[in-house]
């Protein structure tokens, strides 16, 4: 599949955009008019740069408000168009996008629109170019792809075809399976955009909230499969209007975009292979598994979702504060790495590595996660094909090689063999004998919560979904004293991996610096949280203190007896319950940029104590303030 991206998607100057698109690996780009108009580069220079970078210039856009006008307006519209055709000749671009008229159309008559587009096609042909007519979802008379296609058929000129844009089709709830009935040679161009499902006017939704395929709520794999079945084989281009993308790092956004197309092709190919491109109109699915299409869809190495956490690593130059908390929670010290300033602590299947390497000045934070997978090599291969940067650990011959990649926020993600006793544990000297399992009240890591910079949130979700095959759950918003924290749970279907990603609110301090006070955490699972909490209290652990008001509210919300409330209050435990079961949990004090949590799931409780999250955030904010203010990072 030929990949392309509109310059409007990303930040920077036209030159920076072109460099970033080439570096990310796109085949071509769409030149968005505004980017050219404000550029110091001449059309010839743009063309030469594209050439040097190996980028094709696939489309010039947008050309607005042409068809359906009073005949008196047509000469001026044609003059405007001819100026653009001349410009396209200088750029070496052969296709111009024409949006359906939103402003000047006064004639609601397909025959008139078609004859005007035909005259535009004749002018285009004289310049050796062609036009792709796109139905904007808010076009005055033409706002569906079928309608645009009908007009194109009526225009009946070889230089007049359509542009299909997934946003305009799917935002209206239109059925994309009709794409398969269009004339493939009349589909001149395809634009893809996903979007979160929002209820707002379509124009605002389109101009500000589009995201890359896989980051929103539309079925773009199905959309692409319909295009393949229609026989389309031209460029597939990302056209994303998104306020965040336009102010984020250009290289990262371009890479994120290309990753979205790689993953999309893989999913569309799988759908086609299975013959399960289910038409949304309820018609029986056409099963053409094994059919060949002119569009070649690239596949990724197939992998299964992880089956458990292998380890979590905390990097810090003050390992003792973390080690002390782990000891208080009942973890056993399994020794120092024989070669490196790294400690291993375990309890049940929970393994925490405290890494003091390259950690000068680093307060404790979560730096790496190991995921147990069936085929580690294949997992890394897939992630690298998805343009993640590879990292590797260990170099001496007798040590286990760990392979992994960097997640967008820099967290190292390792693909580890699935085993109850990882081989790398043998590299740690046995400081304490294993087998004190009677005391192992903690069974495993329940979930990990990672803070994400606001610009990299969609990118992180796409990464974990595509590279690790985690599923997303509906996002939630948690109020905190510093703003709303958007939280996205990503997990395996069976819950063996649960990862919560949180957007950190941006807070400016008095001096205008960006302050962050949102720590990350690892949560451990137990089936006797009272025993873990009592043991930790007896060992002198600092709990995150829970406000008394919380327990009064709890007593009002749930019919808990007074003794139970007293016990919860005495141990700083939080409580939640839903139709499936109950949830008990507590938090440690924050050290550096992280803290720990212990949870107990009773019955079929599958959540994370969402009603308690604001209590936790407010309590942490209070503690932070009392301890002398926020850390400031930028
Ligand atoms: O929002 C717009 O005006 C606009 C312009 C060009 C496009 O291709 C599009 O999908 C939307
Ligand atoms: Mg478009």
Coordinates of C-alpha atoms and ligand atoms in Angstrom, one line a residue:
X1 CA 0.0 0.0 0.0
X2 CA 1.3 3.4 -0.9
X3 CA 1.4 5.5 2.3
X4 CA 0.9 9.2 2.3
X5 CA 0.2 12.0 4.8
X6 CA -1.2 15.5 4.5
X7 CA 1.2 18.2 5.7
X8 CA -1.6 19.7 7.8
X9 CA -1.3 16.8 10.2
X10 CA 2.0 17.8 11.8
X11 CA 3.8 20.8 13.3
X12 CA 6.6 22.9 11.8
X13 CA 7.6 24.5 8.6
X14 CA 6.9 22.8 5.2
X15 CA 10.5 21.8 5.1
X16 CA 10.5 20.3 8.6
X17 CA 7.3 18.5 7.8
X18 CA 8.7 17.0 4.6
X19 CA 11.9 15.9 6.3
X20 CA 10.0 14.2 9.1
X21 CA 7.6 12.4 6.7
X22 CA 10.5 11.1 4.7
X23 CA 12.4 10.0 7.9
X24 CA 9.3 8.2 9.2
X25 CA 9.1 6.2 6.0
X26 CA 6.1 7.6 4.1
X27 CA 6.0 7.1 0.4
X28 CA 4.4 10.5 -0.3
X29 CA 2.7 13.6 1.0
X30 CA -0.3 15.8 0.3
X31 CA 0.6 19.4 0.1
X32 CA -1.9 21.4 2.1
X33 CA -2.2 24.8 0.5
X34 CA -1.6 26.9 3.6
X35 CA 1.7 25.2 4.2
X36 CA 2.9 26.2 0.7
X37 CA 1.5 29.7 0.8
X38 CA 3.5 30.6 4.0
X39 CA 6.6 28.7 2.9
X40 CA 9.8 30.6 1.8
X41 CA 10.4 27.7 -0.6
X42 CA 9.3 28.2 -4.2
X43 CA 7.2 25.4 -5.8
X44 CA 10.3 24.3 -7.7
X45 CA 12.3 24.0 -4.5
X46 CA 9.5 22.0 -2.9
X47 CA 9.5 19.7 -5.9
X48 CA 13.3 19.3 -5.7
X49 CA 13.3 18.7 -2.0
X50 CA 10.6 16.0 -2.4
X51 CA 12.7 14.4 -5.1
X52 CA 15.8 14.4 -2.9
X53 CA 13.9 12.9 0.0
X54 CA 12.3 10.2 -2.2
X55 CA 8.8 11.5 -1.4
X56 CA 6.1 11.6 -4.1
X57 CA 3.8 14.7 -4.0
X58 CA 0.5 13.0 -4.2
X59 CA -2.2 15.7 -3.9
X60 CA -2.7 19.4 -3.7
X61 CA -5.5 20.6 -1.5
X62 CA -8.0 21.9 -0.7
X63 CA -9.9 23.7 -3.5
X64 CA -13.2 25.0 -2.2
X65 CA -16.6 26.1 -3.3
X66 CA -16.6 25.4 -6.9
X67 CA -19.6 23.5 -8.1
X68 CA -23.4 24.0 -7.8
X69 CA -23.0 27.7 -8.4
X70 CA -24.9 30.2 -10.4
X71 CA -23.5 30.2 -14.0
X72 CA -22.4 33.8 -13.5
X73 CA -19.9 32.7 -10.8
X74 CA -18.4 29.9 -12.9
X75 CA -15.8 31.9 -14.9
X76 CA -14.2 33.2 -11.7
X77 CA -14.2 29.8 -10.2
X78 CA -12.5 28.4 -13.3
X79 CA -9.9 31.2 -13.3
X80 CA -9.1 30.3 -9.6
X81 CA -8.7 26.7 -10.6
X82 CA -6.5 27.4 -13.6
X83 CA -4.1 29.3 -11.3
X84 CA -3.9 26.3 -9.1
X85 CA -3.4 23.9 -12.0
X86 CA -0.4 26.0 -13.2
X87 CA 1.0 25.9 -9.7
X88 CA 0.5 22.1 -9.6
X89 CA 2.5 21.9 -12.8
X90 CA 5.4 23.7 -11.2
X91 CA 5.1 21.4 -8.1
X92 CA 4.8 18.3 -10.3
X93 CA 1.5 17.3 -8.6
X94 CA -1.1 15.6 -10.7
X95 CA -4.2 15.5 -8.5
X96 CA -6.1 18.3 -6.8
X97 CA -8.7 17.8 -4.2
X98 CA -12.0 19.6 -4.7
X99 CA -14.2 19.8 -1.6
X100 CA -18.0 19.8 -2.1
X101 CA -19.3 23.4 -1.9
X102 CA -20.2 24.6 1.6
X103 CA -20.6 28.4 0.9
X104 CA -21.5 29.5 -2.6
X105 CA -23.7 26.7 -3.9
X106 CA -27.2 27.8 -4.8
X107 CA -28.2 25.2 -7.3
X108 CA -29.3 21.8 -5.8
X109 CA -29.1 20.0 -9.1
X110 CA -26.8 17.1 -9.8
X111 CA -26.8 17.8 -13.5
X112 CA -25.6 21.3 -12.9
X113 CA -22.9 20.3 -10.5
X114 CA -21.8 17.5 -12.9
X115 CA -21.6 19.8 -15.9
X116 CA -19.6 22.4 -13.9
X117 CA -17.2 19.7 -12.7
X118 CA -16.9 18.5 -16.3
X119 CA -15.7 21.9 -17.4
X120 CA -13.3 21.9 -14.4
X121 CA -12.1 18.5 -15.7
X122 CA -11.6 19.8 -19.2
X123 CA -9.4 22.7 -17.8
X124 CA -7.5 20.2 -15.6
X125 CA -6.9 17.9 -18.6
X126 CA -5.4 20.9 -20.5
X127 CA -2.8 21.1 -17.7
X128 CA -2.3 17.4 -17.6
X129 CA -3.8 17.1 -14.1
X130 CA -7.0 15.7 -12.6
X131 CA -9.5 16.5 -9.8
X132 CA -10.7 14.4 -6.9
X133 CA -14.1 15.5 -5.7
X134 CA -14.7 14.9 -2.0
X135 CA -18.0 15.1 -0.2
X136 CA -17.5 17.1 3.0
X137 CA -19.8 15.8 5.7
X138 CA -21.2 19.4 6.0
X139 CA -21.3 20.1 2.3
X140 CA -24.4 22.2 1.4
X141 CA -26.0 19.9 -1.1
X142 CA -23.4 17.1 -1.5
X143 CA -22.3 15.5 1.8
X144 CA -22.2 11.7 1.1
X145 CA -19.6 9.7 -0.9
X146 CA -22.3 8.1 -2.9
X147 CA -23.7 11.4 -4.0
X148 CA -20.3 12.7 -4.9
X149 CA -19.7 9.5 -6.9
X150 CA -23.0 9.9 -8.7
X151 CA -22.1 13.4 -9.8
X152 CA -18.6 12.2 -10.9
X153 CA -20.3 9.5 -13.0
X154 CA -22.6 12.1 -14.5
X155 CA -19.6 14.5 -15.2
X156 CA -18.2 11.6 -17.2
X157 CA -14.7 13.0 -17.8
X158 CA -11.5 11.1 -17.4
X159 CA -9.9 13.9 -15.3
X160 CA -12.8 13.9 -12.8
X161 CA -12.9 11.3 -10.0
X162 CA -13.7 11.2 -6.3
X163 CA -11.7 11.4 -3.1
X164 CA -12.9 9.2 -0.3
X165 CA -12.3 10.5 3.2
X166 CA -13.1 8.0 6.0
X167 CA -14.0 10.8 8.5
X168 CA -16.7 12.3 6.3
X169 CA -18.2 8.9 5.8
X170 CA -18.0 7.4 9.2
X171 CA -18.7 10.6 11.2
X172 CA -22.2 10.6 9.7
X173 CA -22.7 6.9 10.5
X174 CA -22.8 6.2 6.8
X175 CA -22.2 2.6 5.6
X176 CA -18.8 2.2 4.0
X177 CA -19.5 -1.2 2.5
X178 CA -21.0 0.7 -0.5
X179 CA -17.4 1.6 -1.4
X180 CA -17.2 -1.9 -2.9
X181 CA -19.8 -0.9 -5.5
X182 CA -18.0 2.2 -6.7
X183 CA -16.0 2.2 -10.0
X184 CA -12.4 1.7 -8.8
X185 CA -10.9 3.7 -11.6
X186 CA -13.0 6.7 -10.4
X187 CA -11.6 6.6 -6.9
X188 CA -8.7 9.0 -7.5
X189 CA -7.6 9.4 -3.8
X190 CA -8.2 8.1 -0.3
X191 CA -7.8 9.9 3.0
X192 CA -8.0 8.2 6.3
X193 CA -8.8 9.7 9.7
X194 CA -10.1 8.1 12.9
X195 CA -11.8 10.1 15.7
X196 CA -13.0 9.5 19.2
X197 CA -16.8 9.1 19.4
X198 CA -18.0 12.5 20.5
X199 CA -21.4 14.2 20.3
X200 CA -20.7 17.5 18.8
X201 CA -21.2 19.3 15.4
X202 CA -19.3 17.5 12.7
X203 CA -17.3 20.4 11.5
X204 CA -15.7 21.1 14.9
X205 CA -15.2 17.4 15.4
X206 CA -13.4 17.1 12.1
X207 CA -11.3 20.2 12.4
X208 CA -10.0 19.5 16.0
X209 CA -10.4 15.9 17.0
X210 CA -9.3 13.7 14.2
X211 CA -6.7 11.1 15.2
X212 CA -4.6 8.5 13.4
X213 CA -6.3 5.2 12.6
X214 CA -6.5 3.0 15.6
X215 CA -6.6 5.9 18.1
X216 CA -10.3 6.6 17.8
X217 CA -13.6 4.8 17.7
X218 CA -14.1 4.2 13.9
X219 CA -13.6 0.8 12.2
X220 CA -10.8 1.8 9.8
X221 CA -9.6 -1.7 9.3
X222 CA -13.0 -2.5 7.8
X223 CA -12.9 0.7 5.8
X224 CA -9.5 -0.2 4.3
X225 CA -10.7 -3.7 3.6
X226 CA -13.7 -2.3 1.6
X227 CA -11.2 -0.2 -0.4
X228 CA -9.1 -3.2 -1.2
X229 CA -12.2 -5.2 -2.3
X230 CA -13.3 -2.2 -4.4
X231 CA -10.0 -2.7 -6.3
X232 CA -8.4 0.6 -5.2
X233 CA -4.6 0.6 -5.3
X234 CA -3.7 4.2 -5.1
X235 CA -2.2 6.2 -2.2
X236 CA -3.8 5.9 1.2
X237 CA -3.2 9.2 3.0
X238 CA -3.6 10.4 6.6
X239 CA -5.4 13.6 6.9
X240 CA -5.7 14.5 10.5
X241 CA -6.7 17.9 11.8
X242 CA -5.8 17.7 15.5
X243 CA -4.8 20.6 17.8
X244 CA -2.4 18.5 19.8
X245 CA -0.6 16.9 16.8
X246 CA -0.1 20.4 15.4
X247 CA 1.9 21.4 18.4
X248 CA 3.7 18.2 19.1
X249 CA 7.1 17.1 18.0
X250 CA 7.0 16.7 14.3
X251 CA 9.2 13.6 14.0
X252 CA 7.3 11.7 16.6
X253 CA 4.0 12.5 15.2
X254 CA 5.0 11.5 11.7
X255 CA 6.3 8.2 13.1
X256 CA 3.2 7.7 15.1
X257 CA 1.2 8.2 11.8
X258 CA 3.2 5.7 9.9
X259 CA 2.9 3.2 12.7
X260 CA -0.9 3.6 12.6
X261 CA -0.8 2.7 8.8
X262 CA 1.4 -0.3 9.3
X263 CA -0.8 -1.7 12.0
X264 CA -3.9 -0.8 10.0
X265 CA -2.7 -2.8 7.0
X266 CA -2.0 -5.8 9.2
X267 CA -5.6 -5.7 10.6
X268 CA -7.2 -5.1 7.3
X269 CA -5.2 -8.0 5.7
X270 CA -6.3 -10.2 8.6
X271 CA -10.0 -9.3 8.1
X272 CA -9.7 -9.9 4.3
X273 CA -7.9 -13.3 4.9
X274 CA -10.7 -14.3 7.2
X275 CA -13.3 -13.1 4.8
X276 CA -15.0 -11.2 7.7
X277 CA -15.4 -7.7 6.4
X278 CA -18.9 -7.6 7.8
X279 CA -21.1 -5.1 6.0
X280 CA -22.7 -2.8 8.5
X281 CA -26.1 -2.8 6.8
X282 CA -26.7 -6.3 8.1
X283 CA -26.3 -8.0 4.7
X284 CA -24.7 -11.4 4.7
X285 CA -20.9 -11.1 4.7
X286 CA -19.3 -11.9 1.4
X287 CA -16.8 -14.6 2.1
X288 CA -13.9 -14.2 -0.3
X289 CA -11.1 -15.4 1.9
X290 CA -8.0 -15.9 -0.2
X291 CA -9.0 -13.5 -2.9
X292 CA -6.3 -11.3 -4.3
X293 CA -6.6 -7.6 -4.5
X294 CA -4.6 -5.0 -6.4
X295 CA -3.8 -3.2 -3.1
X296 CA -0.9 -4.9 -1.4
X297 CA -1.4 -4.9 2.4
X298 CA 1.8 -5.4 4.5
X299 CA 1.5 -7.8 7.4
X300 CA 3.3 -7.8 10.7
X301 CA 4.8 -10.8 12.5
X302 CA 1.8 -12.3 14.3
X303 CA 2.1 -12.5 18.1
X304 CA -0.1 -13.4 21.1
X305 CA -0.8 -11.0 23.9
X306 CA 1.4 -11.2 27.0
X307 CA 0.5 -13.7 29.7
X308 CA 1.9 -11.9 32.7
X309 CA 4.4 -9.3 34.1
X310 CA 7.9 -10.7 34.2
X311 CA 9.2 -7.8 36.3
X312 CA 8.9 -4.1 37.0
X313 CA 12.1 -2.0 37.3
X314 CA 12.5 1.1 39.4
X315 CA 15.5 3.2 38.6
X316 CA 16.9 5.4 41.4
X317 CA 20.1 6.5 43.0
X318 CA 18.5 6.1 46.4
X319 CA 17.6 2.4 46.3
X320 CA 17.2 2.1 50.0
X321 CA 13.9 4.0 50.2
X322 CA 12.3 1.7 47.7
X323 CA 13.9 -1.4 49.2
X324 CA 12.5 -0.4 52.6
X325 CA 9.0 -0.2 51.3
X326 CA 9.2 -3.5 49.6
X327 CA 10.5 -5.1 52.8
X328 CA 7.7 -3.6 54.7
X329 CA 5.2 -5.1 52.2
X330 CA 6.8 -8.6 52.8
X331 CA 9.0 -8.8 49.8
X332 CA 12.2 -10.9 50.1
X333 CA 15.6 -9.6 49.0
X334 CA 16.9 -12.0 46.4
X335 CA 20.3 -10.4 46.2
X336 CA 22.4 -8.0 44.3
X337 CA 23.2 -8.5 40.6
X338 CA 26.6 -10.1 40.4
X339 CA 27.9 -7.4 38.1
X340 CA 25.7 -4.3 38.5
X341 CA 24.3 -2.1 41.2
X342 CA 20.9 -3.8 40.8
X343 CA 18.8 -5.5 43.5
X344 CA 16.1 -8.0 43.1
X345 CA 13.1 -8.3 45.4
X346 CA 10.3 -10.8 45.0
X347 CA 7.1 -12.0 46.6
X348 CA 5.0 -14.7 44.9
X349 CA 5.2 -13.9 41.2
X350 CA 5.9 -10.2 41.8
X351 CA 9.4 -9.3 40.9
X352 CA 10.8 -5.8 41.4
X353 CA 14.2 -4.8 40.2
X354 CA 15.8 -1.7 41.7
X355 CA 18.3 -0.4 39.3
X356 CA 21.0 2.1 40.4
X357 CA 22.8 2.1 37.0
X358 CA 22.9 5.4 35.1
X359 CA 20.7 6.8 37.9
X360 CA 22.7 9.7 39.2
X361 CA 20.3 12.2 40.6
X362 CA 17.3 10.1 39.7
X363 CA 14.5 9.9 42.2
X364 CA 12.7 6.5 42.1
X365 CA 10.5 6.1 39.0
X366 CA 9.3 3.2 36.9
X367 CA 11.9 2.7 34.1
X368 CA 11.2 -0.7 32.6
X369 CA 8.5 -3.4 32.4
X370 CA 9.0 -7.0 31.5
X371 CA 6.1 -8.8 29.8
X372 CA 6.0 -12.6 29.5
X373 CA 5.2 -13.6 26.0
X374 CA 5.2 -16.9 24.0
X375 CA 7.8 -15.7 21.4
X376 CA 10.0 -12.9 22.7
X377 CA 12.0 -12.6 19.5
X378 CA 9.0 -12.3 17.3
X379 CA 7.5 -9.8 19.7
X380 CA 10.5 -7.5 19.4
X381 CA 10.6 -8.0 15.6
X382 CA 7.0 -6.9 15.4
X383 CA 7.6 -3.8 17.6
X384 CA 10.7 -2.9 15.5
X385 CA 8.7 -3.2 12.3
X386 CA 6.2 -0.9 13.9
X387 CA 9.2 1.6 14.2
X388 CA 9.8 1.2 17.9
X389 CA 13.5 1.7 18.9
X390 CA 15.1 -1.5 20.1
X391 CA 16.9 -1.7 23.4
X392 CA 18.9 -4.6 24.8
X393 CA 20.3 -5.5 28.1
X394 CA 23.1 -7.7 29.3
X395 CA 26.2 -8.5 27.5
X396 CA 28.3 -11.1 29.2
X397 CA 28.0 -14.6 27.7
X398 CA 26.6 -16.3 30.7
X399 CA 23.7 -13.8 31.1
X400 CA 20.2 -14.0 29.8
X401 CA 19.7 -11.6 27.0
X402 CA 16.7 -9.4 27.4
X403 CA 15.2 -7.9 24.3
X404 CA 12.9 -5.0 24.2
X405 CA 11.9 -1.6 22.8
X406 CA 11.3 1.9 24.0
X407 CA 7.7 2.9 24.6
X408 CA 6.9 6.5 23.4
X409 CA 7.5 7.9 26.9
X410 CA 10.9 6.2 27.1
X411 CA 9.8 3.3 29.3
X412 CA 11.7 0.2 28.3
X413 CA 9.4 -2.7 27.4
X414 CA 11.0 -6.1 27.5
X415 CA 9.7 -9.3 25.9
X416 CA 10.5 -12.1 28.2
X417 CA 9.9 -15.9 28.0
X418 CA 6.8 -17.0 29.8
X419 CA 8.0 -18.9 32.9
X420 CA 7.3 -18.9 36.6
X421 CA 11.0 -18.6 37.4
X422 CA 12.8 -16.4 34.9
X423 CA 16.4 -17.5 34.0
X424 CA 17.8 -14.0 34.7
X425 CA 17.0 -14.4 38.4
X426 CA 20.1 -16.7 38.5
X427 CA 22.3 -13.7 38.0
X428 CA 21.4 -12.4 41.4
X429 CA 23.3 -13.7 44.4
X430 CA 21.0 -15.5 46.8
X431 CA 20.9 -13.1 49.8
X432 CA 17.8 -14.7 51.3
X433 CA 16.8 -18.2 50.6
X434 CA 13.7 -18.6 48.5
X435 CA 11.0 -20.8 50.0
X436 CA 9.7 -18.5 52.7
X437 CA 6.5 -18.7 50.7
X438 CA 4.4 -19.1 53.8
X439 CA 4.8 -15.4 54.3
X440 CA 4.1 -14.5 50.7
X441 CA 0.8 -12.8 51.0
X442 CA 1.4 -10.9 47.8
X443 CA 0.8 -13.1 44.7
X444 CA 1.7 -11.0 41.7
X445 CA 1.7 -7.6 40.0
X446 CA -2.0 -6.7 39.5
X447 CA -1.5 -3.6 37.4
X448 CA 1.0 -0.8 36.6
X449 CA 0.1 2.8 36.2
X450 CA 2.2 5.0 34.0
X451 CA 2.0 8.8 33.6
X452 CA 2.1 10.0 30.0
X453 CA 3.0 13.4 28.8
X454 CA -0.1 15.0 27.3
X455 CA 1.3 15.1 23.8
X456 CA 2.2 11.5 23.7
X457 CA -1.0 9.9 25.0
X458 CA -2.6 8.7 21.7
X459 CA 0.8 7.6 20.6
X460 CA 1.3 5.5 23.7
X461 CA -2.1 3.9 23.4
X462 CA -1.4 3.0 19.8
X463 CA 2.0 1.6 20.7
X464 CA 0.8 -0.7 23.5
X465 CA -2.1 -1.8 21.3
X466 CA -0.1 -2.5 18.2
X467 CA 3.2 -3.7 19.6
X468 CA 1.9 -5.6 22.7
X469 CA -1.6 -6.4 21.5
X470 CA -3.2 -5.0 24.6
X471 CA -6.9 -4.0 24.4
X472 CA -8.2 -0.6 25.3
X473 CA -11.1 -0.1 27.7
X474 CA -13.2 3.1 27.7
X475 CA -11.2 6.0 29.0
X476 CA -12.2 7.8 32.2
X477 CA -11.5 11.2 33.7
X478 CA -10.5 11.6 37.3
X479 CA -10.8 15.0 39.0
X480 CA -7.7 16.0 41.0
X481 CA -6.6 19.3 42.6
X482 CA -4.3 19.8 39.6
X483 CA -6.9 19.2 36.9
X484 CA -8.6 16.3 35.2
X485 CA -6.5 13.2 34.8
X486 CA -7.5 11.2 31.7
X487 CA -7.0 7.5 32.4
X488 CA -6.9 4.8 29.8
X489 CA -6.7 1.1 30.9
X490 CA -5.0 -1.2 28.5
X491 CA -5.1 -4.9 29.3
X492 CA -5.3 -8.5 28.1
X493 CA -8.7 -10.0 27.9
X494 CA -8.0 -12.3 30.8
X495 CA -6.6 -9.5 33.0
X496 CA -3.1 -11.0 33.4
X497 CA -1.8 -7.7 32.1
X498 CA -3.4 -4.5 33.2
X499 CA -1.7 -1.2 32.4
X500 CA -3.3 2.2 33.2
X501 CA -2.0 5.1 31.2
X502 CA -2.7 8.6 32.6
X503 CA -2.4 12.0 31.0
X504 CA -0.7 14.2 33.5
X505 CA -2.4 17.6 33.8
X506 CA -0.2 20.5 32.8
X507 CA 0.1 23.0 35.6
X508 CA 2.0 26.2 35.4
X509 CA 3.5 27.5 38.5
X510 CA 3.7 31.2 39.3
X511 CA 6.8 31.6 37.2
X512 CA 5.1 30.0 34.2
X513 CA 7.2 26.8 34.5
X514 CA 5.4 23.5 33.9
X515 CA 5.0 21.6 37.2
X516 CA 4.2 18.0 37.4
X517 CA 3.0 16.2 40.5
X518 CA 1.7 12.9 39.2
X519 CA 3.6 9.9 40.4
X520 CA 3.4 6.4 38.8
X521 CA 2.8 3.2 40.6
X522 CA 2.9 -0.6 40.7
X523 CA 0.0 -2.4 42.3
X524 CA 0.3 -5.9 43.8
X525 CA -2.5 -8.4 44.3
X526 CA -3.2 -10.3 47.5
X527 CA -6.1 -12.3 48.9
X528 CA -5.5 -11.1 52.4
X529 CA -5.1 -7.3 52.3
X530 CA -5.8 -7.0 56.1
X531 CA -2.8 -9.2 56.9
X532 CA -0.6 -7.3 54.4
X533 CA -1.7 -3.9 55.8
X534 CA -1.2 -5.0 59.4
X535 CA 2.2 -6.5 58.7
X536 CA 3.3 -3.3 56.9
X537 CA 2.0 -1.0 59.7
X538 CA 3.8 -3.2 62.2
X539 CA 7.0 -2.8 60.1
X540 CA 6.6 1.0 60.3
X541 CA 5.5 1.6 56.7
X542 CA 4.2 5.1 55.8
X543 CA 0.8 4.7 54.3
X544 CA -0.9 7.4 52.2
X545 CA -3.2 8.8 54.8
X546 CA -6.9 8.7 53.8
X547 CA -9.1 11.6 54.9
X548 CA -11.7 10.8 57.6
X549 CA -14.4 12.3 55.3
X550 CA -13.9 9.4 53.0
X551 CA -15.0 6.9 55.5
X552 CA -18.2 8.9 56.4
X553 CA -19.0 8.9 52.7
X554 CA -18.2 5.2 52.4
X555 CA -20.6 4.4 55.3
X556 CA -23.3 6.4 53.4
X557 CA -22.7 4.8 50.1
X558 CA -22.5 1.2 51.2
X559 CA -24.3 -0.7 54.0
X560 CA -21.1 -1.5 55.8
X561 CA -21.2 -2.1 59.6
X562 CA -19.4 0.3 61.9
X563 CA -16.7 -2.3 62.9
X564 CA -15.8 -2.8 59.2
X565 CA -15.6 1.0 58.6
X566 CA -13.4 1.2 61.8
X567 CA -11.1 -1.5 60.5
X568 CA -10.8 0.2 57.1
X569 CA -10.1 3.5 58.7
X570 CA -7.5 2.1 61.1
X571 CA -5.6 0.6 58.2
X572 CA -6.1 3.4 55.6
X573 CA -7.8 1.0 53.3
X574 CA -10.1 2.1 50.5
X575 CA -13.1 0.2 49.4
X576 CA -15.3 -0.2 46.3
X577 CA -18.0 -2.6 45.2
X578 CA -19.9 -3.2 42.0
X579 CA -22.3 -5.8 40.8
X580 CA -19.5 -8.3 40.4
X581 CA -17.7 -8.1 43.7
X582 CA -15.7 -5.9 46.1
X583 CA -12.3 -4.2 45.9
X584 CA -10.0 -3.3 48.8
X585 CA -6.8 -1.4 48.4
X586 CA -4.2 0.9 50.0
X587 CA -1.3 3.1 48.9
X588 CA 2.1 3.7 50.3
X589 CA 3.6 7.2 50.6
X590 CA 5.2 8.5 47.4
X591 CA 9.0 8.2 47.1
X592 CA 10.4 10.3 44.3
X593 CA 8.1 9.8 41.4
X594 CA 6.5 6.5 42.4
X595 CA 4.5 4.7 45.0
X596 CA 3.1 1.2 45.6
X597 CA -0.4 -0.1 45.9
X598 CA -1.8 -3.4 47.3
X599 CA -5.2 -4.6 46.0
X600 CA -7.6 -7.4 46.8
X601 CA -10.2 -8.4 44.3
X602 CA -13.2 -10.3 45.7
X603 CA -15.7 -12.1 43.6
X604 CA -15.5 -10.9 40.0
X605 CA -14.5 -7.3 40.6
X606 CA -12.6 -6.2 37.5
X607 CA -12.0 -2.5 38.0
X608 CA -9.5 -0.3 39.8
X609 CA -11.5 1.5 42.5
X610 CA -12.3 4.4 40.2
X611 CA -14.4 6.2 42.8
X612 CA -11.4 6.2 45.1
X613 CA -8.9 7.7 42.6
X614 CA -9.9 11.3 43.3
X615 CA -9.4 10.6 47.0
X616 CA -5.9 9.3 46.3
X617 CA -4.9 12.1 44.0
X618 CA -6.1 14.7 46.6
X619 CA -4.3 13.0 49.4
X620 CA -1.1 12.8 47.4
X621 CA -1.5 16.5 46.6
X622 CA -1.9 17.3 50.3
X623 CA 1.2 15.3 51.2
X624 CA 3.2 16.8 48.5
X625 CA 2.3 20.3 49.6
X626 CA 3.1 19.5 53.2
X627 CA 6.5 18.2 52.3
X628 CA 7.4 21.4 50.6
X629 CA 5.7 21.8 47.3
X630 CA 5.7 20.3 43.9
X631 CA 8.6 18.9 42.0
X632 CA 9.1 20.8 38.9
X633 CA 9.9 19.2 35.7
X634 CA 9.5 20.4 32.2
Ligands
LIG1 O1 -12.3 20.9 7.0 C1 -12.1 21.1 5.8 O2 -12.4 22.1 5.3 C2 -11.5 20.0 4.9 C3 -10.7 20.3 3.9 C4 -10.2 19.4 3.1 C5 -10.4 18.0 3.4 O3 -9.9 17.0 2.6 C6 -11.2 17.7 4.4 O4 -11.5 16.4 4.7 C7 -11.8 18.7 5.2
LIG2 MG1 -10.4 15.1 3.4

